[in-house]
Short mmCIF file of C-alpha atoms and ligand atoms in Angstrom, two decimals:
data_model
loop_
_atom_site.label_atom_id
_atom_site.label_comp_id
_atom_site.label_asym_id
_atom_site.label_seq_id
_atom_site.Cartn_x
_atom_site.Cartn_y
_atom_site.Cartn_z
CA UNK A 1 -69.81 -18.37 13.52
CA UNK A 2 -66.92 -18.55 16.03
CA UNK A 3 -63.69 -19.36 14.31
CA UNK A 4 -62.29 -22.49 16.21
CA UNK A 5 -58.72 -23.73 15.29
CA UNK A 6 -58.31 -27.61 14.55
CA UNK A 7 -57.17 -29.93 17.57
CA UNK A 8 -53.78 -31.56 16.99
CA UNK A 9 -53.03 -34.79 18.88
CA UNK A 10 -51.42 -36.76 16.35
CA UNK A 11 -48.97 -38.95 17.98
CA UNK A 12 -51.01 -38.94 21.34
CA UNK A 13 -52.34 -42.06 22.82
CA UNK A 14 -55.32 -41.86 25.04
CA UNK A 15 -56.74 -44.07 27.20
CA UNK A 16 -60.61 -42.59 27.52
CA UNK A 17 -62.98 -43.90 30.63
CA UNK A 18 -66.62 -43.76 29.57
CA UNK A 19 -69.15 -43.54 32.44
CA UNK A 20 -72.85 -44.89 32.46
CA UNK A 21 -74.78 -41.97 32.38
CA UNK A 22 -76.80 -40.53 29.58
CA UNK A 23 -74.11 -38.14 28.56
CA UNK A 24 -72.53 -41.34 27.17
CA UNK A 25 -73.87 -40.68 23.87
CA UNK A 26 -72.37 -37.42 23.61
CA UNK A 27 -68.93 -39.44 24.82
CA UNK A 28 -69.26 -40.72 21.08
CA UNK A 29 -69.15 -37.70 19.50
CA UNK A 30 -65.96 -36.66 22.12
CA UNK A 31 -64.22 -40.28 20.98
CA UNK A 32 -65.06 -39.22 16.90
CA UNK A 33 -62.89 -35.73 17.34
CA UNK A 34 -60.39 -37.18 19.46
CA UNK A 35 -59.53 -39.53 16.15
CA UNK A 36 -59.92 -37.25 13.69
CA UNK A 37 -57.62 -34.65 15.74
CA UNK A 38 -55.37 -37.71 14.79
CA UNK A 39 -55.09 -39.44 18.35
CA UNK A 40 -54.57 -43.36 19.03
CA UNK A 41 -57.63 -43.55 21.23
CA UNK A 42 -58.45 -46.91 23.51
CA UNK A 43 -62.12 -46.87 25.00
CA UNK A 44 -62.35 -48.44 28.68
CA UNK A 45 -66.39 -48.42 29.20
CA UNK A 46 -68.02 -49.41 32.92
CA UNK A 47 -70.64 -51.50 32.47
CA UNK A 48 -73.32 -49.15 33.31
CA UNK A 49 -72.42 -47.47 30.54
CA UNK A 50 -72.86 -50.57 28.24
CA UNK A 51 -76.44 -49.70 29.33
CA UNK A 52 -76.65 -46.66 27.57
CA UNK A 53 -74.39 -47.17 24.13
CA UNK A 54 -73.10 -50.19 23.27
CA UNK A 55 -68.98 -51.43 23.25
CA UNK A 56 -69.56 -51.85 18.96
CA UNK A 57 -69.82 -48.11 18.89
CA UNK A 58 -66.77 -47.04 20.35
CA UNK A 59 -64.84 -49.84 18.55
CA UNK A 60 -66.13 -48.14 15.21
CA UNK A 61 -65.29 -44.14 16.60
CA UNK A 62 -62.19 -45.53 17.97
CA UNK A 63 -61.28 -48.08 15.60
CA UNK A 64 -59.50 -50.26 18.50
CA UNK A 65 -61.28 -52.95 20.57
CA UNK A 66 -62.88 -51.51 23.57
CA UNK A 67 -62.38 -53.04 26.92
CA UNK A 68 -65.23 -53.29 29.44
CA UNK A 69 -64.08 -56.48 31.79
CA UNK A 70 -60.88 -56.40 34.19
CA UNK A 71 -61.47 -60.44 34.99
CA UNK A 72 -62.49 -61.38 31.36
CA UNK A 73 -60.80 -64.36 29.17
CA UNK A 74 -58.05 -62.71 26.64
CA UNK A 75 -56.44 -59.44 26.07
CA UNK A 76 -58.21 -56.73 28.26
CA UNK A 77 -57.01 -56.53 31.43
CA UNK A 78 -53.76 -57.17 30.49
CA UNK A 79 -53.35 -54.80 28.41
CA UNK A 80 -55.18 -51.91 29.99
CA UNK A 81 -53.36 -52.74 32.87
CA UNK A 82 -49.41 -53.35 31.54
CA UNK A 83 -49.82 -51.82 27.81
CA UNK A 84 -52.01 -49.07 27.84
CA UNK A 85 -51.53 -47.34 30.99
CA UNK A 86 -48.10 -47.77 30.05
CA UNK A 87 -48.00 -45.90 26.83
CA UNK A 88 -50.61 -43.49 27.16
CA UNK A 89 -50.16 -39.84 27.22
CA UNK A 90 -53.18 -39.03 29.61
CA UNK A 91 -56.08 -40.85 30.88
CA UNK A 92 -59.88 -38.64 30.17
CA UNK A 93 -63.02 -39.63 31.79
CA UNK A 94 -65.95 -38.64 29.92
CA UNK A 95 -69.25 -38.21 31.79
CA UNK A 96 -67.89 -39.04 34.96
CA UNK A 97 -70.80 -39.66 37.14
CA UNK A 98 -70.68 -38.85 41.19
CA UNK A 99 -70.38 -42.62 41.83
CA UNK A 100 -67.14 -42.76 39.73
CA UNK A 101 -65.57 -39.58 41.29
CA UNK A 102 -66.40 -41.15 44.66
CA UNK A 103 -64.74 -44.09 43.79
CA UNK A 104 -61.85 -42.00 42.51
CA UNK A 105 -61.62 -39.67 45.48
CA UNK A 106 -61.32 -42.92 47.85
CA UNK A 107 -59.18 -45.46 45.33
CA UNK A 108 -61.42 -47.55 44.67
CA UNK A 109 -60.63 -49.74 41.84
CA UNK A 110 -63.49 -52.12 41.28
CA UNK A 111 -63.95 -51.95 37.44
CA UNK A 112 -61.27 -51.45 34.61
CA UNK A 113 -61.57 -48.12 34.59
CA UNK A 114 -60.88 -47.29 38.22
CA UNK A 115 -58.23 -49.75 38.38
CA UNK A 116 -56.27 -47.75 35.63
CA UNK A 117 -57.29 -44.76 36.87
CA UNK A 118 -55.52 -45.59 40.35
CA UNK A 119 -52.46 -47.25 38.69
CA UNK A 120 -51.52 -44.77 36.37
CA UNK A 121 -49.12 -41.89 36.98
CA UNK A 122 -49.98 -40.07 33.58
CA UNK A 123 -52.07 -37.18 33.82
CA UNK A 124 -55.75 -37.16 34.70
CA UNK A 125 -57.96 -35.04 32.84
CA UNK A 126 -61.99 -35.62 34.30
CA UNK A 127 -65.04 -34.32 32.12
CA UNK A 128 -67.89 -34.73 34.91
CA UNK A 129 -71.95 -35.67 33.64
CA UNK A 130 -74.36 -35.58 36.09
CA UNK A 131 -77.71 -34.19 37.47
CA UNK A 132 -77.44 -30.58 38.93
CA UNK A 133 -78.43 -31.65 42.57
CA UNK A 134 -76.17 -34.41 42.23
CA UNK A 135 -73.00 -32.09 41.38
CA UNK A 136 -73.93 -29.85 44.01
CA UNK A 137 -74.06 -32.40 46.79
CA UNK A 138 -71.43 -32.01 49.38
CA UNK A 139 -70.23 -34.89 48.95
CA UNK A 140 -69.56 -34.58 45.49
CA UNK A 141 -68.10 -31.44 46.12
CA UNK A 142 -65.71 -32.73 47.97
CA UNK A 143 -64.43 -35.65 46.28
CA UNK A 144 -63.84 -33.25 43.28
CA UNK A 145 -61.93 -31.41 45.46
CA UNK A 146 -59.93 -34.19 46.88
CA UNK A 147 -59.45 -34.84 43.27
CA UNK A 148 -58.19 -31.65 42.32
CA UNK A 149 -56.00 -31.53 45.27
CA UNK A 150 -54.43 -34.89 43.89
CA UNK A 151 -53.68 -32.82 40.44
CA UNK A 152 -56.59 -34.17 38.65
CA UNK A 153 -57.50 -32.24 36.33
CA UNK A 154 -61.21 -30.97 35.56
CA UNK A 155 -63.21 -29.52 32.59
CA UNK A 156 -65.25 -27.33 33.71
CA UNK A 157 -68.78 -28.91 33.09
CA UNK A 158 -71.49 -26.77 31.25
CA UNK A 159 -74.61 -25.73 32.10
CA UNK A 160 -78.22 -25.83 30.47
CA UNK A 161 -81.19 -28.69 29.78
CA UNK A 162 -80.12 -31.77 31.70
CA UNK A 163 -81.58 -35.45 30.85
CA UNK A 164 -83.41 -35.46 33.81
CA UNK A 165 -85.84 -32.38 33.42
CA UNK A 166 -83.81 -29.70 35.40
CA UNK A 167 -81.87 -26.96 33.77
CA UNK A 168 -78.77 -26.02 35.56
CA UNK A 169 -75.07 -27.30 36.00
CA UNK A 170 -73.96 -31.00 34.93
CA UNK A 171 -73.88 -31.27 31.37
CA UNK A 172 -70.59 -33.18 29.80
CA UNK A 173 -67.95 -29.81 28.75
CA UNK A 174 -68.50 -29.21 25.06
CA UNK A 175 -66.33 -30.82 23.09
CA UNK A 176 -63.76 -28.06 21.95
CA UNK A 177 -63.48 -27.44 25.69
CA UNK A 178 -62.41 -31.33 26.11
CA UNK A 179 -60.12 -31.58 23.00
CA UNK A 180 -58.69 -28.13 24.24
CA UNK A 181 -58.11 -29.13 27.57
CA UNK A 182 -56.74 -32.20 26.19
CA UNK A 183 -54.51 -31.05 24.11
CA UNK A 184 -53.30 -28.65 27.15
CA UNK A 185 -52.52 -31.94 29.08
CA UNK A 186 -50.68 -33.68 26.88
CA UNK A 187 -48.70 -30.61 26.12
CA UNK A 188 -47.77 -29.84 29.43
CA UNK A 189 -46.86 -33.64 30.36
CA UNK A 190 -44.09 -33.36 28.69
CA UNK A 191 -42.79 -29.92 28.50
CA UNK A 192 -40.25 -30.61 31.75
CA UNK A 193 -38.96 -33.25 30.24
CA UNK A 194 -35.22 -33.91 30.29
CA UNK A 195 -34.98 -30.85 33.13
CA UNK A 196 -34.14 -31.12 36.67
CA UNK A 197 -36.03 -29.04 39.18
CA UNK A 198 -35.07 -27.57 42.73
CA UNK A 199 -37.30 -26.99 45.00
CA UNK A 200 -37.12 -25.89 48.38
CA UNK A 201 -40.49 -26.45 50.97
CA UNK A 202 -41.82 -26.26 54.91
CA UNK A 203 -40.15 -24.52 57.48
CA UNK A 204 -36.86 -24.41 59.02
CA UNK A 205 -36.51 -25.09 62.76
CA UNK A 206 -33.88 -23.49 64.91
CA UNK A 207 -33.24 -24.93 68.20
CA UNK A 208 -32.67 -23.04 71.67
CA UNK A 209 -32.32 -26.17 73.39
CA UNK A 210 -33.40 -29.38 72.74
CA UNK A 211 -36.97 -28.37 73.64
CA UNK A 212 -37.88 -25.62 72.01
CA UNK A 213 -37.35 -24.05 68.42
CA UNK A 214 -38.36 -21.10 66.20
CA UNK A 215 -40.49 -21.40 63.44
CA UNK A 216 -43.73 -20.89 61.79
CA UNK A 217 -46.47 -22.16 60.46
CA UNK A 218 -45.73 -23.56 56.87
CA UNK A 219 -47.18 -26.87 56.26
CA UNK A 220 -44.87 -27.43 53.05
CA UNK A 221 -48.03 -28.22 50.80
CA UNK A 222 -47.48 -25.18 48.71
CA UNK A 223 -44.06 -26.72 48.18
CA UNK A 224 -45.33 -30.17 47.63
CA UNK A 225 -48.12 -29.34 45.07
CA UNK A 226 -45.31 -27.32 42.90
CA UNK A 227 -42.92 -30.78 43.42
CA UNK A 228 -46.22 -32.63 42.11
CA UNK A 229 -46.60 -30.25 39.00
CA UNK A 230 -43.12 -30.33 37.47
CA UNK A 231 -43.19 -34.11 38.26
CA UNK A 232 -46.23 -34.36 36.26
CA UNK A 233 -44.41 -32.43 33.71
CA UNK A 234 -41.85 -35.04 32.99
CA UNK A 235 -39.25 -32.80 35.10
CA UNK A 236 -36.92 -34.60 37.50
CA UNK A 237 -37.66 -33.07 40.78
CA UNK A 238 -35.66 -33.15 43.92
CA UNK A 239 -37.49 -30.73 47.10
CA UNK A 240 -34.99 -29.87 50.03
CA UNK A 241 -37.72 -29.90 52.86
CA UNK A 242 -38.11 -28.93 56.12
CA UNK A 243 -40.05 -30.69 58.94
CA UNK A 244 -43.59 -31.92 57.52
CA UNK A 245 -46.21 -34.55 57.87
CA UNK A 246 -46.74 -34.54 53.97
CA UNK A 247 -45.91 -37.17 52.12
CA UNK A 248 -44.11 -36.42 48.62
CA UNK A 249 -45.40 -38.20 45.59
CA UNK A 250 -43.55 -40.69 43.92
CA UNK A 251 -40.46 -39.95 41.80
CA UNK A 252 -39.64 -36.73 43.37
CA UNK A 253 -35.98 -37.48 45.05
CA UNK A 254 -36.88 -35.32 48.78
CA UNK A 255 -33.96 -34.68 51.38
CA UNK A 256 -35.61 -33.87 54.68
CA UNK A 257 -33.32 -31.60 56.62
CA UNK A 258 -34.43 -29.07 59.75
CA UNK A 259 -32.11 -25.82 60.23
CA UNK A 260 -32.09 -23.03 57.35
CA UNK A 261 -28.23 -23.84 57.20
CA UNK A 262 -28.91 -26.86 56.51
CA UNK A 263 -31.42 -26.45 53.85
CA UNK A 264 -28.78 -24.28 52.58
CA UNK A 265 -26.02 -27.00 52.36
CA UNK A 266 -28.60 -28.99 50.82
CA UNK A 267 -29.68 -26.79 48.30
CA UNK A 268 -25.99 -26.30 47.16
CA UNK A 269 -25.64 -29.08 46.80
CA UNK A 270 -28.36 -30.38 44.73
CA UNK A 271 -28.28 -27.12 42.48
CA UNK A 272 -25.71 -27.76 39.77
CA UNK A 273 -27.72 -28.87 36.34
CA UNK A 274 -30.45 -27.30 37.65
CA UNK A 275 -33.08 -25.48 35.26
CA UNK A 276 -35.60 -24.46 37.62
CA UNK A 277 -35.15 -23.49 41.50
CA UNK A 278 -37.77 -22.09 43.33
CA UNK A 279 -37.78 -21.24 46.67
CA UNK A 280 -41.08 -21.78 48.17
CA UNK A 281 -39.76 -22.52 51.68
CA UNK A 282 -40.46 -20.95 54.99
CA UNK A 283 -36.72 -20.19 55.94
CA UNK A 284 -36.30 -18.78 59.49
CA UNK A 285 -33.76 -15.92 58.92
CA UNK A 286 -32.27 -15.82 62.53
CA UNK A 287 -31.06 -18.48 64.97
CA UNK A 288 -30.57 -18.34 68.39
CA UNK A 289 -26.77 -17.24 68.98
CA UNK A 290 -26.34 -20.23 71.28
CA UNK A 291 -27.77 -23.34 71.99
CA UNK A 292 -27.89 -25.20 75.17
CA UNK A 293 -27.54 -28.77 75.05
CA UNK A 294 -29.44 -29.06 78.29
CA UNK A 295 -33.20 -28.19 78.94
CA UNK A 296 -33.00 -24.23 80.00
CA UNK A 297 -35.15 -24.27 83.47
CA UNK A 298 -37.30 -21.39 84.34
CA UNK A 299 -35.73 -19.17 86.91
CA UNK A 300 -38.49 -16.62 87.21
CA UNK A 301 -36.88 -13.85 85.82
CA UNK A 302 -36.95 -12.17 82.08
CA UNK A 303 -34.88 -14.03 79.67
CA UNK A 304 -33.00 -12.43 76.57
CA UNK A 305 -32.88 -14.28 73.38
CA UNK A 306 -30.06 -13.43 71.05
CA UNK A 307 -30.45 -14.33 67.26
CA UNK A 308 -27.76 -14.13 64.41
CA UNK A 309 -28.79 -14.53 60.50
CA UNK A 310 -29.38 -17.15 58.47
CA UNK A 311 -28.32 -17.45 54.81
CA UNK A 312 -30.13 -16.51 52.48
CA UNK A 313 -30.88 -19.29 50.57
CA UNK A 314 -32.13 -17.78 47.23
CA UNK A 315 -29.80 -14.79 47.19
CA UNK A 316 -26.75 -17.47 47.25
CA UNK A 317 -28.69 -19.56 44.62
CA UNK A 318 -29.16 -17.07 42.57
CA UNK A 319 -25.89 -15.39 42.23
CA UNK A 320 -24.16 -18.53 42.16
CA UNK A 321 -26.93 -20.45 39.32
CA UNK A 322 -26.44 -22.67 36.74
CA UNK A 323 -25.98 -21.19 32.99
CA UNK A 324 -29.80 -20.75 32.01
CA UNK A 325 -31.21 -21.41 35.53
CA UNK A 326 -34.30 -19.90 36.57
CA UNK A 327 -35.03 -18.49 39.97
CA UNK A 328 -38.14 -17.70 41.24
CA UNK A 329 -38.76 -16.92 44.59
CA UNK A 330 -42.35 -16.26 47.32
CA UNK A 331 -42.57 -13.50 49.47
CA UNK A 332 -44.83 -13.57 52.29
CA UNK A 333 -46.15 -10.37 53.51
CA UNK A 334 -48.80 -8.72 55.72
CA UNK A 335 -48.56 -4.94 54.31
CA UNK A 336 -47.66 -3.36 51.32
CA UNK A 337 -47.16 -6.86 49.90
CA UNK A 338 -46.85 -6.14 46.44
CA UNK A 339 -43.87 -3.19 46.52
CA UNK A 340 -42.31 -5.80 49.77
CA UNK A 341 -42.17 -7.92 46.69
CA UNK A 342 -40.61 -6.62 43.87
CA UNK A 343 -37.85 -4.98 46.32
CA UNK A 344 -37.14 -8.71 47.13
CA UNK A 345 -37.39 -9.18 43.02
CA UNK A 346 -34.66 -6.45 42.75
CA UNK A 347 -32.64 -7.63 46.08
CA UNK A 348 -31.74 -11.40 45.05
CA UNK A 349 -32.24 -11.06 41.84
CA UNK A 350 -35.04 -13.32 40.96
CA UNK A 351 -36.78 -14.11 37.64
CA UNK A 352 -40.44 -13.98 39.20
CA UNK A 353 -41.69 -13.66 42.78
CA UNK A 354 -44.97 -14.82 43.96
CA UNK A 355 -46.67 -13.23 46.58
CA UNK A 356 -49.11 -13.81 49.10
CA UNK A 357 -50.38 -12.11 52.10
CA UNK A 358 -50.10 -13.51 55.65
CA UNK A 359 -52.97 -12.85 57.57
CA UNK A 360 -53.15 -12.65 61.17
CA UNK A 361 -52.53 -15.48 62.85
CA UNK A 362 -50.24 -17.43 59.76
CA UNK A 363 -53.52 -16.77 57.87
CA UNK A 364 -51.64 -18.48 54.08
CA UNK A 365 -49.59 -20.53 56.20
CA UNK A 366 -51.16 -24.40 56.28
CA UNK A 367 -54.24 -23.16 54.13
CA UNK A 368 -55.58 -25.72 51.74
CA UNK A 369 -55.96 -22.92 49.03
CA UNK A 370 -53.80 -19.78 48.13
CA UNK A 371 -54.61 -16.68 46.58
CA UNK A 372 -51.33 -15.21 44.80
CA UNK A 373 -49.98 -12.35 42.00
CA UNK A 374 -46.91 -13.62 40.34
CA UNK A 375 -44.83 -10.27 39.57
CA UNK A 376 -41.57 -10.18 37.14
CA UNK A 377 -39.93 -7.94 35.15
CA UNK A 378 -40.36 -3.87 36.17
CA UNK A 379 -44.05 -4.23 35.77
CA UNK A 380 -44.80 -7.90 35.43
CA UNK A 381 -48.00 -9.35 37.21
CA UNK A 382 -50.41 -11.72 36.94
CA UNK A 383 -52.79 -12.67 40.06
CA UNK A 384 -53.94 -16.03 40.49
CA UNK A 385 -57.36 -16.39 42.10
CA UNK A 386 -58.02 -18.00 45.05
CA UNK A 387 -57.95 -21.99 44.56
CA UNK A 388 -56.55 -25.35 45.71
CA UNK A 389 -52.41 -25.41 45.94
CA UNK A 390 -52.69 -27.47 43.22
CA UNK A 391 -54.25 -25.62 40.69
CA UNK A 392 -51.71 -22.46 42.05
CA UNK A 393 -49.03 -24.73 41.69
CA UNK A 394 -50.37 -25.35 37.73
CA UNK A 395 -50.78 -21.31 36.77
CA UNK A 396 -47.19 -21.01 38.73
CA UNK A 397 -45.54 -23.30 36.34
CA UNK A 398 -47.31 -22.14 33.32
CA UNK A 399 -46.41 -18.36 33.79
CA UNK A 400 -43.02 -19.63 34.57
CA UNK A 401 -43.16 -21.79 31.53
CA UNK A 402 -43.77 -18.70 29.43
CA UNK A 403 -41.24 -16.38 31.02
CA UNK A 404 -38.66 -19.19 30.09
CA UNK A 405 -39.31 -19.24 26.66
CA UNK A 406 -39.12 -15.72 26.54
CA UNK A 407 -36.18 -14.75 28.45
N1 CTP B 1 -35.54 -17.22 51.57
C1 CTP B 1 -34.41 -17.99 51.56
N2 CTP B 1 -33.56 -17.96 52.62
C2 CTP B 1 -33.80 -17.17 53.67
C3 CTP B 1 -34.98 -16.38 53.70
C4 CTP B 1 -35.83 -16.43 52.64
O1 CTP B 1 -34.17 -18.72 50.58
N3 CTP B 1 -32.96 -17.16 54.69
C5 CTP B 1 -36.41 -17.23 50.39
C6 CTP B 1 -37.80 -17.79 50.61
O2 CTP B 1 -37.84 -19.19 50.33
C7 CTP B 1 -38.61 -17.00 49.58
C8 CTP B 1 -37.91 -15.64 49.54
O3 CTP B 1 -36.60 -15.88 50.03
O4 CTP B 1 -38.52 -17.55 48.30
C9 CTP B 1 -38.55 -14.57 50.37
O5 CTP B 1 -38.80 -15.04 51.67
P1 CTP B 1 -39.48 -14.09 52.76
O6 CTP B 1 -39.49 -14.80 54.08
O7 CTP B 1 -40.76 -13.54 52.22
O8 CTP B 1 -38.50 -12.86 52.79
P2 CTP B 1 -37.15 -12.58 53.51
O9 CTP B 1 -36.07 -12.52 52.51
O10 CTP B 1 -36.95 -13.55 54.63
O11 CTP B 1 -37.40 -11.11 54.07
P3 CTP B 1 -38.36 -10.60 55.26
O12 CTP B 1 -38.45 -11.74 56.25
O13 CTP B 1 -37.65 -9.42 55.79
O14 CTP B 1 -39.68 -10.26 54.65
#
């Protein structure tokens, strides 16, 4: 028999959804181990899954009063609503059926559960239940991704003899997978805490005239999902961006600025107390030599465009850093990525660099997903497999995590 260590969440309050599907009765067993793992655990149940196990035996597992009605007489709503989403650690949805990740993916809060679910900022952790064909649907698929996108967090759900006759995909996670990814939540919820975070995103822009400007691509979400990570990490996050249509999340402090010397100024000036810079920007590294206030016109013939450096933003933050600060930087490559890399590693004197290749055409550049190797140290590297930003963002900030603790 596989040796499994105990699940600790003593001190954790959880505020568990429970779905109507027939994986509800396995929710049960899910609520028992969350209590004896020593967690304060508060049952929310939709009513279609009333239909499958009644309130009574989540009260018992849970040993608090389980709430089932946003508009009822009493106690429920209000306190799911001001107490509980309030004070607890994470929010888990067991046996999330594609009806309730549909309703997630779009907001919509028309039970207790999706009403907390859309008011809270505490993590998310989802534990989907449903029918194979169901989970495959494209529609699912996509709200799970919009999910993920959003930073919610998924166990992986298992596979084998499903309620409905088929074998395949859709069973609720095990429940050492739940308590482990649980526990991995609540862990990481907190472990920014106290810390202030730098973070620079986008592109720069560099005017000719006030027409035209150089750039690139960069669509500042790989910047934004990071800023979204430590955030939901406890950390106190500030991103110097450049131009972007993306809108930061709540609670991260952003100052929008456009030139690299200005995201420079910026940067310096937001860096002291910092624990954690990274540099995930886009930063043009020349500038046209002069700028012409007026429009230039078209004259027919050739036209020579002189450019003079930028700063280097994370070469100045990183000789000049806080006691204890930790720089890591991104290198964007097309060849030869990898050595590209760690001579930038060596050059400004970063902690870690993460690396990913440009293809032709901007290729990473405004991608929804990223496919990275995080290099450190003479021979540190760890790639990170294609996936959303998000879930980048999360491996970035737990390898960082870990070279932190061990510097
Ligand atoms: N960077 C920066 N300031 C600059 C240029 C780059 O802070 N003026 C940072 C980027 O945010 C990134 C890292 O340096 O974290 C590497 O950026 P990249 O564009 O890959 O490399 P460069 O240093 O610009 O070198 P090159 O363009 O020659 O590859």
């Amino acid at each position: 028999m596989k040796f499994e260590p105990p699940h600790d969440l003593r001190g954790r309050t959880l505020l568990v959804g429970i779905c109507g599907g027939i994986a509800a009765y396995k929710c049960a067993g899910v609520v028992s181990a969350l209590r004896q793992a020593g967690a304060d655990v508060h049952v929310i149940m939709t009513d279609a899954a009333q239909r499958f196990v009644t309130p009574l035996t989540f009260q018992a597992l849970s040993n608090n009063p389980v709430h089932t009605d946003m508009f009822g007489e009493g106690t429920a709503w209000e306190i799911a609503h001001i107490g509980l989403v309030r004070k607890t650690d994470a929010l888990v949805v067991l046996g999330a059926t594609a009806n309730t990740l549909a309703k997630l993916a779009y907001g919509i809060a028309d039970n207790l559960l999706t009403t907390c679910v859309l008011a809270t900022r505490k993590p998310v952790l989802v534990a989907a239940a449903m029918n194979t064909q169901m989970l495959d649907a494209s529609a699912t698929q996509e709200n799970l991704r919009t999910l993920q996108e959003r930073g919610v967090l998924f166990v992986e759900p298992g596979s084998g003899f499903l309620a409905c006759g088929e074998t395949g995909e859709g069973r609720l996670a095990n429940e050492h997978d739940i308590l482990s990814a649980i526990e991995l939540v609540v862990r990481r919820a907190h472990e920014l805490e106290g810390e202030r975070v730098l973070i620079t995103s986008g592109p720069t822009r560099e005017f000719i005239d006030p027409s035209r400007f150089l750039s690139n691509p960069s669509s500042g979400l790989m910047g934004l999902a990071l800023a979204t990570e430590a955030r939901g990490r406890g950390a106190q996050v500030t991103v110097v961006s450049g131009p972007t249509s993306l809108r930061a999340p709540a609670d991260v402090t952003v100052v929008s600025v456009t030139t690299a010397r200005e995201m420079h100024a910026a940067v310096m000036e937001h860096l002291p107390g910092t624990a954690l810079f990274i540099g995930a920007a886009a930063v043009a590294d020349f500038r046209p030599a002069e700028y012409s206030d007026t429009k230039i016109k078209k004259s027919g013939a050739g036209r020579t465009l002189v450019l003079e450096p930028n700063p280097d933003i994370i070469a100045d933050v990183s000789a000049h850093r806080p006691p204890g600060c930790f720089v890591a930087g991104f290198a964007a490559e097309t060849d030869e990525i990898e050595r590209r890399a760690r001579e930038k590693l060596t050059a400004k004197r970063l902690d870690c660099v993460v690396v990913n290749r440009i293809d032709i055409g901007g290729g990473a550049f405004g991608a929804r997903d990223n496919e990275v190797t995080i290099l450190w140290g003479s021979d540190g590297r760890e790639a990170v497999t294609r996936a959303p930003k998000s879930v980048v963002a999360a491996a970035l900030l737990d390898r960082i995590q870990q070279l932190r603790r061990h510097a």
